[in-house]
Amino acid sequence: MGKRQTISFTRPPRIVSGMSVVGTKEGEGPLGKYFDSIETDPKFGEKTFEKGEATMFERAIVGAIDKAGLKKFDIEALLAGDLLNQCVSSSYVARGLSMPFLGLYNACSTMTEALALGSVLVDGGHFKRVACLTGSHFATAERQYRYPLEYGCQRPPYAQWTVTASGCSILASEGEGPIVANAVIGRVVDYGINDLNNMGAAMAAAAADTICAAFDDTGMDERDFDAIFTGDLGRLGAEIMRDLCRERGLELGQRYSDCGEMMYSRQQKCYCGGSGAGCSAAVLNSFILSKMKSGEYKRVLLLATGALMSPTTSYQGETIPSISHGVILEA
């Protein structure tokens, strides 16, 4: 019998606002009408892609604060992370905000990690309002983890397209919005994949492990949720996730979707779909919150997924350990 991985909050925080900022390609996808801001300039008005990513992050948090009817000084802590070395996008944004900052890194599962830790801080009475922020940028991630865009490297069909997107959620002890009822802390799982392009397959086992932990700990199953989302497994990873859950007696059916698979249409030729920390962050703070606000979704399980490799370990032939943190949201 494993250790309990799920936190049940006694004073669950509310997501009082969410903001999503995306690039042109994401805005042209199936979810385009849900995003708050679509930027046509991939550098977001800056001289480099990296500075542009930081600007995108800033727009997300400032927009979320404005939508909540708050001021910057109302936010008592910022929990943020990104995919770049030393989390520089998040750190540079925090530099200009003058608020307590917790820098996080769990790759593409950083959004649910931030929501879990932020909820602990609010539920415990330590803070009244915190901001949870993350994102990713196609050009910066490709340069760091694979090849610079100028190289023109050909991709295998199972590859994914790193989304240019950022999402920010404001958690508060009071206000209107869905509650974070539970958080599920994931375990590191290694599926034996060492191909940098095959992120979906690498992360699928971690997502299946976390969803099983959530069901075991809470006594719920797939029928108790209106929708279940993984972060960015893409088409291949989502199929593997379904198979792994099926082996454990879970049939996810039509309730389950993957944010990476939802992000782009097949006509956009993004291989197996989207990936990146901004994938689940943008979908949560646009599509999912919209559906919960309208009453279409009453209870949602979101399982963001992250591949915990570095360029160095990958080039040395190491396999890719992965993790998935989950949050249960209730309207």
PDB file of N, CA and C in Angstrom, residues 34-89:
ATOM      1  N   TYR A  34     -11.242  31.142 -27.135  1.00  0.00           N
ATOM      2  CA  TYR A  34     -11.232  31.150 -25.674  1.00  0.00           C
ATOM      3  C   TYR A  34     -10.083  31.966 -25.083  1.00  0.00           C
ATOM      4  N   PHE A  35      -9.012  32.166 -25.828  1.00  0.00           N
ATOM      5  CA  PHE A  35      -7.840  32.832 -25.281  1.00  0.00           C
ATOM      6  C   PHE A  35      -8.091  34.329 -25.111  1.00  0.00           C
ATOM      7  N   ASP A  36      -7.517  34.885 -24.052  1.00  0.00           N
ATOM      8  CA  ASP A  36      -7.722  36.305 -23.761  1.00  0.00           C
ATOM      9  C   ASP A  36      -6.939  37.206 -24.697  1.00  0.00           C
ATOM     10  N   SER A  37      -5.721  36.806 -25.046  1.00  0.00           N
ATOM     11  CA  SER A  37      -4.854  37.667 -25.846  1.00  0.00           C
ATOM     12  C   SER A  37      -4.063  36.820 -26.828  1.00  0.00           C
ATOM     13  N   ILE A  38      -4.061  37.235 -28.081  1.00  0.00           N
ATOM     14  CA  ILE A  38      -3.308  36.547 -29.137  1.00  0.00           C
ATOM     15  C   ILE A  38      -2.311  37.543 -29.720  1.00  0.00           C
ATOM     16  N   GLU A  39      -1.027  37.227 -29.627  1.00  0.00           N
ATOM     17  CA  GLU A  39       0.036  38.123 -30.077  1.00  0.00           C
ATOM     18  C   GLU A  39       0.560  37.664 -31.439  1.00  0.00           C
ATOM     19  N   THR A  40       0.615  38.586 -32.391  1.00  0.00           N
ATOM     20  CA  THR A  40       1.074  38.239 -33.738  1.00  0.00           C
ATOM     21  C   THR A  40       2.594  38.281 -33.867  1.00  0.00           C
ATOM     22  N   ASP A  41       3.266  39.010 -32.988  1.00  0.00           N
ATOM     23  CA  ASP A  41       4.720  39.116 -33.028  1.00  0.00           C
ATOM     24  C   ASP A  41       5.325  38.045 -32.128  1.00  0.00           C
ATOM     25  N   PRO A  42       6.073  37.086 -32.668  1.00  0.00           N
ATOM     26  CA  PRO A  42       6.634  36.011 -31.832  1.00  0.00           C
ATOM     27  C   PRO A  42       7.630  36.507 -30.786  1.00  0.00           C
ATOM     28  N   LYS A  43       8.161  37.712 -30.979  1.00  0.00           N
ATOM     29  CA  LYS A  43       9.077  38.275 -29.987  1.00  0.00           C
ATOM     30  C   LYS A  43       8.364  39.239 -29.035  1.00  0.00           C
ATOM     31  N   PHE A  44       7.064  39.370 -29.156  1.00  0.00           N
ATOM     32  CA  PHE A  44       6.255  40.195 -28.268  1.00  0.00           C
ATOM     33  C   PHE A  44       6.822  41.613 -28.125  1.00  0.00           C
ATOM     34  N   GLY A  45       7.303  42.143 -29.242  1.00  0.00           N
ATOM     35  CA  GLY A  45       7.821  43.505 -29.247  1.00  0.00           C
ATOM     36  C   GLY A  45       9.229  43.666 -28.711  1.00  0.00           C
ATOM     37  N   GLU A  46       9.898  42.564 -28.370  1.00  0.00           N
ATOM     38  CA  GLU A  46      11.244  42.622 -27.803  1.00  0.00           C
ATOM     39  C   GLU A  46      12.287  42.262 -28.866  1.00  0.00           C
ATOM     40  N   LYS A  47      13.574  42.350 -28.492  1.00  0.00           N
ATOM     41  CA  LYS A  47      14.654  42.080 -29.437  1.00  0.00           C
ATOM     42  C   LYS A  47      14.985  40.604 -29.547  1.00  0.00           C
ATOM     43  N   THR A  48      14.670  39.824 -28.525  1.00  0.00           N
ATOM     44  CA  THR A  48      14.980  38.395 -28.543  1.00  0.00           C
ATOM     45  C   THR A  48      13.745  37.591 -28.152  1.00  0.00           C
ATOM     46  N   PHE A  49      13.754  36.309 -28.497  1.00  0.00           N
ATOM     47  CA  PHE A  49      12.651  35.426 -28.112  1.00  0.00           C
ATOM     48  C   PHE A  49      12.572  35.273 -26.592  1.00  0.00           C
ATOM     49  N   GLU A  50      13.733  35.231 -25.939  1.00  0.00           N
ATOM     50  CA  GLU A  50      13.745  35.057 -24.486  1.00  0.00           C
ATOM     51  C   GLU A  50      13.120  36.250 -23.780  1.00  0.00           C
ATOM     52  N   LYS A  51      13.450  37.468 -24.226  1.00  0.00           N
ATOM     53  CA  LYS A  51      12.816  38.654 -23.647  1.00  0.00           C
ATOM     54  C   LYS A  51      11.331  38.675 -23.976  1.00  0.00           C
ATOM     55  N   GLY A  52      10.990  38.194 -25.166  1.00  0.00           N
ATOM     56  CA  GLY A  52       9.585  38.115 -25.543  1.00  0.00           C
ATOM     57  C   GLY A  52       8.807  37.166 -24.650  1.00  0.00           C
ATOM     58  N   GLU A  53       9.427  36.041 -24.268  1.00  0.00           N
ATOM     59  CA  GLU A  53       8.762  35.104 -23.366  1.00  0.00           C
ATOM     60  C   GLU A  53       8.482  35.766 -22.016  1.00  0.00           C
ATOM     61  N   ALA A  54       9.444  36.516 -21.485  1.00  0.00           N
ATOM     62  CA  ALA A  54       9.239  37.207 -20.214  1.00  0.00           C
ATOM     63  C   ALA A  54       8.114  38.236 -20.327  1.00  0.00           C
ATOM     64  N   THR A  55       8.043  38.925 -21.443  1.00  0.00           N
ATOM     65  CA  THR A  55       6.959  39.888 -21.658  1.00  0.00           C
ATOM     66  C   THR A  55       5.611  39.192 -21.707  1.00  0.00           C
ATOM     67  N   MET A  56       5.564  38.024 -22.337  1.00  0.00           N
ATOM     68  CA  MET A  56       4.331  37.243 -22.386  1.00  0.00           C
ATOM     69  C   MET A  56       3.890  36.861 -20.976  1.00  0.00           C
ATOM     70  N   PHE A  57       4.827  36.441 -20.140  1.00  0.00           N
ATOM     71  CA  PHE A  57       4.518  36.108 -18.750  1.00  0.00           C
ATOM     72  C   PHE A  57       3.952  37.321 -18.014  1.00  0.00           C
ATOM     73  N   GLU A  58       4.575  38.467 -18.232  1.00  0.00           N
ATOM     74  CA  GLU A  58       4.127  39.683 -17.543  1.00  0.00           C
ATOM     75  C   GLU A  58       2.698  40.043 -17.951  1.00  0.00           C
ATOM     76  N   ARG A  59       2.399  39.900 -19.219  1.00  0.00           N
ATOM     77  CA  ARG A  59       1.029  40.194 -19.683  1.00  0.00           C
ATOM     78  C   ARG A  59       0.024  39.257 -19.035  1.00  0.00           C
ATOM     79  N   ALA A  60       0.424  38.008 -18.837  1.00  0.00           N
ATOM     80  CA  ALA A  60      -0.498  37.033 -18.240  1.00  0.00           C
ATOM     81  C   ALA A  60      -0.809  37.388 -16.793  1.00  0.00           C
ATOM     82  N   ILE A  61       0.207  37.695 -15.997  1.00  0.00           N
ATOM     83  CA  ILE A  61      -0.065  37.972 -14.589  1.00  0.00           C
ATOM     84  C   ILE A  61      -0.750  39.323 -14.409  1.00  0.00           C
ATOM     85  N   VAL A  62      -0.325  40.327 -15.154  1.00  0.00           N
ATOM     86  CA  VAL A  62      -0.981  41.634 -15.051  1.00  0.00           C
ATOM     87  C   VAL A  62      -2.436  41.533 -15.492  1.00  0.00           C
ATOM     88  N   GLY A  63      -2.694  40.771 -16.556  1.00  0.00           N
ATOM     89  CA  GLY A  63      -4.066  40.592 -17.025  1.00  0.00           C
ATOM     90  C   GLY A  63      -4.931  39.860 -16.017  1.00  0.00           C
ATOM     91  N   ALA A  64      -4.369  38.825 -15.369  1.00  0.00           N
ATOM     92  CA  ALA A  64      -5.126  38.071 -14.365  1.00  0.00           C
ATOM     93  C   ALA A  64      -5.456  38.945 -13.163  1.00  0.00           C
ATOM     94  N   ILE A  65      -4.501  39.770 -12.747  1.00  0.00           N
ATOM     95  CA  ILE A  65      -4.743  40.677 -11.620  1.00  0.00           C
ATOM     96  C   ILE A  65      -5.842  41.676 -11.974  1.00  0.00           C
ATOM     97  N   ASP A  66      -5.781  42.224 -13.183  1.00  0.00           N
ATOM     98  CA  ASP A  66      -6.798  43.189 -13.622  1.00  0.00           C
ATOM     99  C   ASP A  66      -8.179  42.542 -13.694  1.00  0.00           C
ATOM    100  N   LYS A  67      -8.247  41.325 -14.224  1.00  0.00           N
ATOM    101  CA  LYS A  67      -9.545  40.644 -14.349  1.00  0.00           C
ATOM    102  C   LYS A  67     -10.160  40.359 -12.983  1.00  0.00           C
ATOM    103  N   ALA A  68      -9.328  40.191 -11.965  1.00  0.00           N
ATOM    104  CA  ALA A  68      -9.825  39.938 -10.610  1.00  0.00           C
ATOM    105  C   ALA A  68     -10.224  41.224  -9.897  1.00  0.00           C
ATOM    106  N   GLY A  69      -9.995  42.368 -10.539  1.00  0.00           N
ATOM    107  CA  GLY A  69     -10.310  43.649  -9.918  1.00  0.00           C
ATOM    108  C   GLY A  69      -9.346  43.997  -8.800  1.00  0.00           C
ATOM    109  N   LEU A  70      -8.095  43.511  -8.913  1.00  0.00           N
ATOM    110  CA  LEU A  70      -7.103  43.719  -7.871  1.00  0.00           C
ATOM    111  C   LEU A  70      -5.972  44.609  -8.375  1.00  0.00           C
ATOM    112  N   LYS A  71      -5.078  44.961  -7.460  1.00  0.00           N
ATOM    113  CA  LYS A  71      -3.851  45.674  -7.781  1.00  0.00           C
ATOM    114  C   LYS A  71      -2.668  44.758  -7.511  1.00  0.00           C
ATOM    115  N   LYS A  72      -1.518  45.117  -8.048  1.00  0.00           N
ATOM    116  CA  LYS A  72      -0.331  44.267  -7.865  1.00  0.00           C
ATOM    117  C   LYS A  72      -0.018  44.030  -6.397  1.00  0.00           C
ATOM    118  N   PHE A  73      -0.176  45.063  -5.565  1.00  0.00           N
ATOM    119  CA  PHE A  73       0.179  44.903  -4.149  1.00  0.00           C
ATOM    120  C   PHE A  73      -0.810  44.021  -3.396  1.00  0.00           C
ATOM    121  N   ASP A  74      -1.951  43.669  -4.028  1.00  0.00           N
ATOM    122  CA  ASP A  74      -2.905  42.749  -3.395  1.00  0.00           C
ATOM    123  C   ASP A  74      -2.414  41.302  -3.446  1.00  0.00           C
ATOM    124  N   ILE A  75      -1.490  41.005  -4.359  1.00  0.00           N
ATOM    125  CA  ILE A  75      -0.967  39.643  -4.503  1.00  0.00           C
ATOM    126  C   ILE A  75       0.192  39.472  -3.523  1.00  0.00           C
ATOM    127  N   GLU A  76       0.056  38.505  -2.625  1.00  0.00           N
ATOM    128  CA  GLU A  76       1.026  38.347  -1.552  1.00  0.00           C
ATOM    129  C   GLU A  76       2.176  37.409  -1.893  1.00  0.00           C
ATOM    130  N   ALA A  77       2.024  36.618  -2.942  1.00  0.00           N
ATOM    131  CA  ALA A  77       3.118  35.734  -3.356  1.00  0.00           C
ATOM    132  C   ALA A  77       2.910  35.319  -4.814  1.00  0.00           C
ATOM    133  N   LEU A  78       4.010  35.161  -5.517  1.00  0.00           N
ATOM    134  CA  LEU A  78       4.013  34.672  -6.891  1.00  0.00           C
ATOM    135  C   LEU A  78       4.702  33.328  -6.930  1.00  0.00           C
ATOM    136  N   LEU A  79       3.998  32.315  -7.442  1.00  0.00           N
ATOM    137  CA  LEU A  79       4.577  30.987  -7.659  1.00  0.00           C
ATOM    138  C   LEU A  79       4.661  30.784  -9.165  1.00  0.00           C
ATOM    139  N   ALA A  80       5.867  30.709  -9.684  1.00  0.00           N
ATOM    140  CA  ALA A  80       6.019  30.681 -11.137  1.00  0.00           C
ATOM    141  C   ALA A  80       7.232  29.875 -11.551  1.00  0.00           C
ATOM    142  N   GLY A  81       7.185  29.376 -12.776  1.00  0.00           N
ATOM    143  CA  GLY A  81       8.307  28.649 -13.342  1.00  0.00           C
ATOM    144  C   GLY A  81       8.177  28.584 -14.851  1.00  0.00           C
ATOM    145  N   ASP A  82       9.257  28.179 -15.512  1.00  0.00           N
ATOM    146  CA  ASP A  82       9.247  28.074 -16.971  1.00  0.00           C
ATOM    147  C   ASP A  82      10.240  27.001 -17.382  1.00  0.00           C
ATOM    148  N   LEU A  83      10.516  26.875 -18.665  1.00  0.00           N
ATOM    149  CA  LEU A  83      11.354  25.795 -19.175  1.00  0.00           C
ATOM    150  C   LEU A  83      12.800  26.198 -19.406  1.00  0.00           C
ATOM    151  N   LEU A  84      13.115  27.478 -19.277  1.00  0.00           N
ATOM    152  CA  LEU A  84      14.470  27.919 -19.576  1.00  0.00           C
ATOM    153  C   LEU A  84      15.403  27.688 -18.394  1.00  0.00           C
ATOM    154  N   ASN A  85      16.686  27.568 -18.678  1.00  0.00           N
ATOM    155  CA  ASN A  85      17.676  27.365 -17.617  1.00  0.00           C
ATOM    156  C   ASN A  85      17.550  28.440 -16.550  1.00  0.00           C
ATOM    157  N   GLN A  86      17.567  28.010 -15.300  1.00  0.00           N
ATOM    158  CA  GLN A  86      17.444  28.882 -14.136  1.00  0.00           C
ATOM    159  C   GLN A  86      16.104  29.637 -14.083  1.00  0.00           C
ATOM    160  N   CYS A  87      15.116  29.183 -14.841  1.00  0.00           N
ATOM    161  CA  CYS A  87      13.770  29.788 -14.822  1.00  0.00           C
ATOM    162  C   CYS A  87      13.847  31.310 -14.988  1.00  0.00           C
ATOM    163  N   VAL A  88      14.607  31.757 -15.968  1.00  0.00           N
ATOM    164  CA  VAL A  88      14.868  33.188 -16.103  1.00  0.00           C
ATOM    165  C   VAL A  88      13.632  33.991 -16.485  1.00  0.00           C
ATOM    166  N   SER A  89      12.721  33.419 -17.264  1.00  0.00           N
ATOM    167  CA  SER A  89      11.521  34.172 -17.640  1.00  0.00           C
ATOM    168  C   SER A  89      10.722  34.550 -16.402  1.00  0.00           C
TER     169      SER A  89
END
